[in-house]
XYZ file of C-alpha atoms in Angstrom:
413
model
C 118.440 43.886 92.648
C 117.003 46.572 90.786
C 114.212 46.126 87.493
C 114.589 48.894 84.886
C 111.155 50.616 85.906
C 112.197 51.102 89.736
C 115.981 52.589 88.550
C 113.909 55.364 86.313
C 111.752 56.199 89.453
C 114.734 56.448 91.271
C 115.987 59.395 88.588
C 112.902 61.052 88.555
C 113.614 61.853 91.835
C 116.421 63.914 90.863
C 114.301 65.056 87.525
C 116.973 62.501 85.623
C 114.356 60.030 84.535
C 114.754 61.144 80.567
C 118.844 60.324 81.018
C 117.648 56.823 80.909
C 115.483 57.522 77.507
C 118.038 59.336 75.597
C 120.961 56.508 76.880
C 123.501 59.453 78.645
C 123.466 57.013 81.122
C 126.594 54.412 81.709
C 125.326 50.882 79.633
C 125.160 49.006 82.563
C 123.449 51.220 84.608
C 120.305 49.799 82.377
C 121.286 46.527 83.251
C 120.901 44.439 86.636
C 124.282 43.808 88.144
C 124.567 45.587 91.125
C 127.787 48.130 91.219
C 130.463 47.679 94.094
C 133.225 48.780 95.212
C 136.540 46.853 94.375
C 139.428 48.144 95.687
C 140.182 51.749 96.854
C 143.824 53.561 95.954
C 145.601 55.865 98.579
C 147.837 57.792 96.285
C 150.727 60.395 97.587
C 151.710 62.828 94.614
C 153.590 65.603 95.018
C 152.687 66.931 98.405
C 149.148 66.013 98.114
C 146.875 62.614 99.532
C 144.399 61.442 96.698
C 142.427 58.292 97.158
C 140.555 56.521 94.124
C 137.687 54.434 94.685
C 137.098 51.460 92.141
C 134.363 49.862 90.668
C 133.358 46.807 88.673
C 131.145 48.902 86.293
C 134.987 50.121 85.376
C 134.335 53.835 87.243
C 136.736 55.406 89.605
C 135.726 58.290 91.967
C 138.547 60.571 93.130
C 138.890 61.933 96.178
C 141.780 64.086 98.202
C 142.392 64.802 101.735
C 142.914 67.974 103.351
C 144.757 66.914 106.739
C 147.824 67.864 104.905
C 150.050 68.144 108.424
C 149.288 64.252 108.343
C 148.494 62.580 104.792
C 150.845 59.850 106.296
C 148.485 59.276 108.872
C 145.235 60.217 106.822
C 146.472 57.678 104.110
C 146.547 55.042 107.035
C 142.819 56.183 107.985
C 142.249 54.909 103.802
C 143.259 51.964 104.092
C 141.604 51.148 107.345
C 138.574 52.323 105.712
C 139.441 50.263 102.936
C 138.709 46.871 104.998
C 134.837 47.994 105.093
C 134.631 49.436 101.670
C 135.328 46.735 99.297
C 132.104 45.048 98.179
C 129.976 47.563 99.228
C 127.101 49.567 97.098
C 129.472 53.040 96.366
C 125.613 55.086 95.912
C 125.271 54.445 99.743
C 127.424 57.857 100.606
C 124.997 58.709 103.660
C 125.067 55.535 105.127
C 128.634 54.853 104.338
C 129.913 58.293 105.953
C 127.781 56.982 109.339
C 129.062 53.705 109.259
C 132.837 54.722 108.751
C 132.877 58.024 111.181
C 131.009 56.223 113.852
C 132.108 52.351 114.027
C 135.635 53.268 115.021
C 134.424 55.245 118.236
C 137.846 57.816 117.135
C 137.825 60.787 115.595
C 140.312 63.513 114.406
C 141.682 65.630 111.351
C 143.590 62.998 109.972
C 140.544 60.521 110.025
C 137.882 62.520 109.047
C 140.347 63.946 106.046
C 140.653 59.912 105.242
C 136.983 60.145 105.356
C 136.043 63.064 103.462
C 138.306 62.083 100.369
C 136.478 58.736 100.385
C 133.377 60.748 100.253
C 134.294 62.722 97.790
C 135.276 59.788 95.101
C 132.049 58.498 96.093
C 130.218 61.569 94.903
C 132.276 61.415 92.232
C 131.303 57.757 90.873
C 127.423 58.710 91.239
C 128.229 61.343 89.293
C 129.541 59.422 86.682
C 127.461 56.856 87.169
C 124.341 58.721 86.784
C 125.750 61.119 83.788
C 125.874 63.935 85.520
C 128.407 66.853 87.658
C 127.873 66.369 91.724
C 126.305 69.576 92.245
C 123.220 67.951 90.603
C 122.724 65.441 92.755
C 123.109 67.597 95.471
C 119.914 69.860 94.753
C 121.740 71.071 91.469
C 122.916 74.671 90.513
C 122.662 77.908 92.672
C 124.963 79.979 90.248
C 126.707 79.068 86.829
C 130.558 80.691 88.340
C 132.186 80.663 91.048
C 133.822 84.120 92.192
C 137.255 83.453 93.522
C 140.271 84.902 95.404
C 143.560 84.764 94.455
C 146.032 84.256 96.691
C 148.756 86.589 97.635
C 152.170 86.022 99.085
C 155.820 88.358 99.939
C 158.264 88.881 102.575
C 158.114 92.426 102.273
C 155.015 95.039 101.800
C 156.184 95.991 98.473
C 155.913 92.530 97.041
C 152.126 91.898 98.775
C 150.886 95.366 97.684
C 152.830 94.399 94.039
C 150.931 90.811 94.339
C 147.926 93.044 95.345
C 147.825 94.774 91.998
C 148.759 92.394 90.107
C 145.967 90.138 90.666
C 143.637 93.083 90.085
C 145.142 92.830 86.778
C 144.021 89.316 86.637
C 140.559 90.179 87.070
C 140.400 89.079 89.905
C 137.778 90.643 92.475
C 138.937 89.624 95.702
C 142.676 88.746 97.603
C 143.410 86.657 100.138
C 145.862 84.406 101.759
C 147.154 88.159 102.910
C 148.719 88.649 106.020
C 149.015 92.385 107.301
C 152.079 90.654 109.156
C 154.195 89.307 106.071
C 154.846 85.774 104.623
C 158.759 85.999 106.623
C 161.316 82.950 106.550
C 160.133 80.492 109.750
C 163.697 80.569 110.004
C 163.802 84.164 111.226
C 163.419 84.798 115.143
C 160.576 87.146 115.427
C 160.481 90.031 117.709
C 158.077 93.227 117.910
C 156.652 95.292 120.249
C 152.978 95.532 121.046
C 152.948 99.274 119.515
C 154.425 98.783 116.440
C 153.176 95.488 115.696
C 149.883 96.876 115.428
C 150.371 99.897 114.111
C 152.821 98.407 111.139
C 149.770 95.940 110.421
C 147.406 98.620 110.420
C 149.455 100.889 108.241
C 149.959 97.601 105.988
C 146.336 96.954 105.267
C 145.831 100.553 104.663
C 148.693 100.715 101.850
C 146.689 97.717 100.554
C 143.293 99.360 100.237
C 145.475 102.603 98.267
C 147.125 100.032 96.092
C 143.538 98.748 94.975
C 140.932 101.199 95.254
C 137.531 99.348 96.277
C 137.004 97.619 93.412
C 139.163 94.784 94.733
C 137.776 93.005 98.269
C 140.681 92.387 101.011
C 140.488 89.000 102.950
C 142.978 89.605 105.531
C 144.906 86.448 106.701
C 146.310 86.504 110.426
C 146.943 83.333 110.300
C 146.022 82.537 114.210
C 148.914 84.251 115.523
C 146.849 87.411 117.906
C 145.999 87.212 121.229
C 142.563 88.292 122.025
C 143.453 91.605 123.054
C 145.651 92.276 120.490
C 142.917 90.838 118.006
C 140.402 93.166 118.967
C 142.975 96.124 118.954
C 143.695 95.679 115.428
C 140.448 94.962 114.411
C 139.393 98.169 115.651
C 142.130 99.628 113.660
C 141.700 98.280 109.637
C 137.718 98.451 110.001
C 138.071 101.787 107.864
C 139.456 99.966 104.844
C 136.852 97.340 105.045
C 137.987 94.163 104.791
C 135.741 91.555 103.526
C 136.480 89.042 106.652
C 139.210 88.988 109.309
C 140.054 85.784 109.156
C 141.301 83.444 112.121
C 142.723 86.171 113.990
C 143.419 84.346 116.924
C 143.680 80.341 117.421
C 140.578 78.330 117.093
C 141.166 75.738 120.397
C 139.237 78.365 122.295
C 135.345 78.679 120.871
C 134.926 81.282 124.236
C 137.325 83.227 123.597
C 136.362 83.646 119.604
C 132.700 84.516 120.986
C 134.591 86.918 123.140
C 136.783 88.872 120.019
C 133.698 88.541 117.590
C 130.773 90.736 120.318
C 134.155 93.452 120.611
C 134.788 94.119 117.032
C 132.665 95.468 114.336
C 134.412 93.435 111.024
C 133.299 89.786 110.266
C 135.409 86.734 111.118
C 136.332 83.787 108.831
C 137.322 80.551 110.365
C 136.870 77.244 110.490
C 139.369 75.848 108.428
C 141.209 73.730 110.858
C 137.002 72.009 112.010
C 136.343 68.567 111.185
C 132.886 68.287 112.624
C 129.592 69.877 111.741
C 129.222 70.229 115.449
C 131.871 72.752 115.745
C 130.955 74.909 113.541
C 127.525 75.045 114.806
C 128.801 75.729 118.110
C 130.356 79.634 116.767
C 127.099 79.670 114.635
C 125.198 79.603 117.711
C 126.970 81.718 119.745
C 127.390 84.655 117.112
C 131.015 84.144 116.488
C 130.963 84.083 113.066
C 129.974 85.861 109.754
C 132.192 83.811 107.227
C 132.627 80.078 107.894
C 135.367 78.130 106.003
C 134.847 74.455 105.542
C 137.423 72.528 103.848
C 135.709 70.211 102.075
C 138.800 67.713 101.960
C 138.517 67.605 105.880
C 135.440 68.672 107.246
C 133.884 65.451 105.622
C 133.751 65.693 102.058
C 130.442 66.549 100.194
C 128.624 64.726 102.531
C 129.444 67.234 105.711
C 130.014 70.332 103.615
C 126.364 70.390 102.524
C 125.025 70.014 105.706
C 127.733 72.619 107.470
C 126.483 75.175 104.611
C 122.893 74.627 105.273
C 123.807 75.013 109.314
C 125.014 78.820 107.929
C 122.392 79.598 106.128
C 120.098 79.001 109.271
C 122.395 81.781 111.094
C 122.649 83.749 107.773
C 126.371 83.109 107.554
C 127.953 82.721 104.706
C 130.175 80.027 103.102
C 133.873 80.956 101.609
C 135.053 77.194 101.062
C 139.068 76.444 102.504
C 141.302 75.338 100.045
C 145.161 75.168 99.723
C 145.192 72.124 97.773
C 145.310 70.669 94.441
C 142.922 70.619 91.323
C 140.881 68.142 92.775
C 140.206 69.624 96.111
C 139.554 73.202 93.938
C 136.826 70.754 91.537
C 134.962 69.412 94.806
C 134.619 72.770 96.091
C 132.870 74.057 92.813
C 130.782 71.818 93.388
C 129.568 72.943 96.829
C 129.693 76.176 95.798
C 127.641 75.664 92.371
C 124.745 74.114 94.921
C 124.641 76.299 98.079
C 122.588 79.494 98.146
C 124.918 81.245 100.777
C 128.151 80.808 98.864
C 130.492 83.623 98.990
C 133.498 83.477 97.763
C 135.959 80.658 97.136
C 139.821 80.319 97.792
C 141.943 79.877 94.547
C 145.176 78.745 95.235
C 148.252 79.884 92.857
C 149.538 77.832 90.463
C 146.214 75.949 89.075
C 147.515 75.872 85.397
C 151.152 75.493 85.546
C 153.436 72.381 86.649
C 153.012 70.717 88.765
C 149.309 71.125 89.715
C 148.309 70.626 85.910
C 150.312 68.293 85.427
C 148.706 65.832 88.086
C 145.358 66.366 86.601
C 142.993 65.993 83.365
C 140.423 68.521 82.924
C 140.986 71.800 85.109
C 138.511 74.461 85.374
C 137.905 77.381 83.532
C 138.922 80.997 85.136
C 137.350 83.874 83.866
C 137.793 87.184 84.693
C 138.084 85.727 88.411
C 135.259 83.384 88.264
C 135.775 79.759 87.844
C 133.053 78.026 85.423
C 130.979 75.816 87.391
C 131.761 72.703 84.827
C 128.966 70.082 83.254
C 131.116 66.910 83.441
C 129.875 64.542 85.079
C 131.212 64.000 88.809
C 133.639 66.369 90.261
C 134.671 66.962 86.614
C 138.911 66.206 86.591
C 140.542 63.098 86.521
C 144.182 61.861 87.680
C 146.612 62.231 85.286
C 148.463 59.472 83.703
C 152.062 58.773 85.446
C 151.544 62.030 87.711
C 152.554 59.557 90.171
C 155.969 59.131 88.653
C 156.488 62.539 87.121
C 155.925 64.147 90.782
C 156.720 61.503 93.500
C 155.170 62.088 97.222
C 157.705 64.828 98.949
C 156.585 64.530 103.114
C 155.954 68.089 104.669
C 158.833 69.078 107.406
C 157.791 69.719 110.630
C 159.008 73.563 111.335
C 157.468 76.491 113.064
C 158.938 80.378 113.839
C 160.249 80.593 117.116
C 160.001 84.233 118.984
C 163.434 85.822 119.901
C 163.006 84.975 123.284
C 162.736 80.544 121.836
C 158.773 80.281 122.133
C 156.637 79.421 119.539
C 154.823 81.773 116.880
C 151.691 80.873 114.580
C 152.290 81.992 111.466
């Protein structure tokens, strides 16, 4: 148990010592009941995993995971999790992230995404508790926006070069999500040959860099679906519209054979969002296979993992573009990293962040301007659950379904 004086020495450690004096501070954060956690939520909305973490000072930290292939699974992970949780100090994130990642001797995407939305509803509740957004407590702000992509989808050239403009219209800076290859049905047999598959890309990212002049940065999507070769090949071939990153341009299983595309080609490569451990991502760090790293904060293990993964990039001056195809709340906990990282580069802004249904599951999205998103002042990760989003979008579970080549194998896409 804590006396008054040792809680303000505590603050002045973050420079938060005159919160106590001026009472922004939660009441009974002046008092001497220790806080603990009293139940924890695994919540399915929509086609998003949120988990809320409860208190018995009446705060509730919200979290989400990004193992979205498995939130059935992930939600599982939560309520295993859940078992060692309950009654436990929430301010203990470190030791709490230790105890849950390495009691259970398993690891995996859908744990660690069970993990890192814990984490991230535990960041939240300091925050809260303590008055103040995450980004504070994390060595506080870096930047007061966060630039942004927007994302870009269409079948057919016309529509991505359209989508192109159109967010350049926005204001936005920067376009991603966009695939020199085409966002085609999965239910279309795909066949092309080596020639023209390259050369159609190539002539696609061209037509994109026409459409947009160089005020607008391209971050081409491939979406994992080159082989080495053919990776290099077309590398070789869009480097004179100058992408901003060439991102996962072949699948990540192999870390060699990355190492092998990245010392061939003379445009960065963005990956990473598929990692779940700080170890591999140090790994391509190391080895020089990367310029852009892409940590999803909702997998790679929350807040927590994030910070340290960032600080791993700075060491290898890398740079940070945070994953994110998620909700609200995922978008919120990645302002946050962003806000408190000094090798930040861009963020991913998925489509649809003010219109049903993503603003209707939340309370309190952020503010875009001119493709920046306003690195908030609420305290914690700044949005809140909605009331009945639950009911008004119930959980719909993500089909299994991948494009098959002409000849029945399997395409990434």
């Amino acid at each position: 148990m804590i006396t008054r004086r040792q809680f303000t020495r505590t603050l002045a450690g973050f420079g938060l010592a005159s919160l106590v004096k001026s009472g922004t501070l939660h009441a009974s954060q002046r008092g001497k009941i220790p806080m603990k956690i009293t139940d924890v939520y695994v919540l399915p909305i929509g086609s998003y995993l949120f988990v809320q973490v409860r208190t018995n000072e009446g705060i509730t930290g919200l979290g989400e995971s990004g193992a979205w292939g498995f939130l059935e699974a992930s939600g599982q992970a939560v309520e295993t999790f859940k078992r060692y949780l309950v009654g436990q100090d929430p301010l203990r994130i470190e030791h709490h992230w230790q105890y849950m990642y390495r009691s259970t001797h398993f690891s995996g995407a859908a744990i660690v995404g069970a993990l890192s939305a814990i984490d991230i509803a535990l960041w939240d509740i300091a925050g809260k508790y303590l008055g103040v957004p995450c980004y504070q407590l994390l060595g506080g702000k870096c930047r007061d926006k966060v630039r942004v992509y927007a994302h870009v989808f269409g079948d057919t050239k016309e529509k991505l070069i359209q989508g192109c403009v159109e967010a350049k219209k926005n204001g936005f800076t920067a376009v991603g999500h966009l695939t020199p290859f085409l966002d085609e049905s999965r239910d279309v047999p795909y066949f092309k040959t080596y020639a023209d598959k390259v050369q159609d890309a190539i002539d696609t990212v061209r037509r994109y860099r026409e459409a947009i002049g160089n005020g607008v940065d391209l971050c081409i999507e491939i979406h994992r679906r080159l082989a080495p070769a053919e990776a290099v090949t077309l590398a070789e071939g869009i480097a004179p519209y100058h992408p901003m990153f060439f991102e996962d341009p072949i699948r990540p299983d192999s870390l060699e054979a990355m190492v092998q595309v990245a010392s061939k080609i003379k445009i960065p490569i963005a990956t990473g969002e598929r990692f779940f451990t700080m170890q591999q991502f140090a790994t391509l760090l190391e080895r020089g296979a990367v310029q852009f790293i892409r940590p999803d904060v909702c997998l790679a293990g929350g807040l927590t993992q994030s910070k340290k993964i960032a600080a791993l990039a700075e060491a290898h001056d890398a740079q940070v573009v945070p994953h994110n195809p998620l909700s609200p709340v995922s978008t919120a906990a990645c302002v946050q990293l962003a806000a408190c990282i000094p090798n930040f580069a861009l963020q991913e802004y998925p489509q649809g962040e003010g219109k049903p249904p993503k603003s209707e599951i939340v309370r309190g999205t952020l503010q875009l301007e001119n493709g920046f998103l306003i690195v908030p002042d609420a305290p914690g990760i700044g949005v809140e659950l909605a009331e009945g989003a639950a009911e008004r979008h119930p959980y719909r579970p993500r089909g299994l379904k991948t494009r098959l080549n002409i000849d029945g194998s399997v395409v990434d896409q």
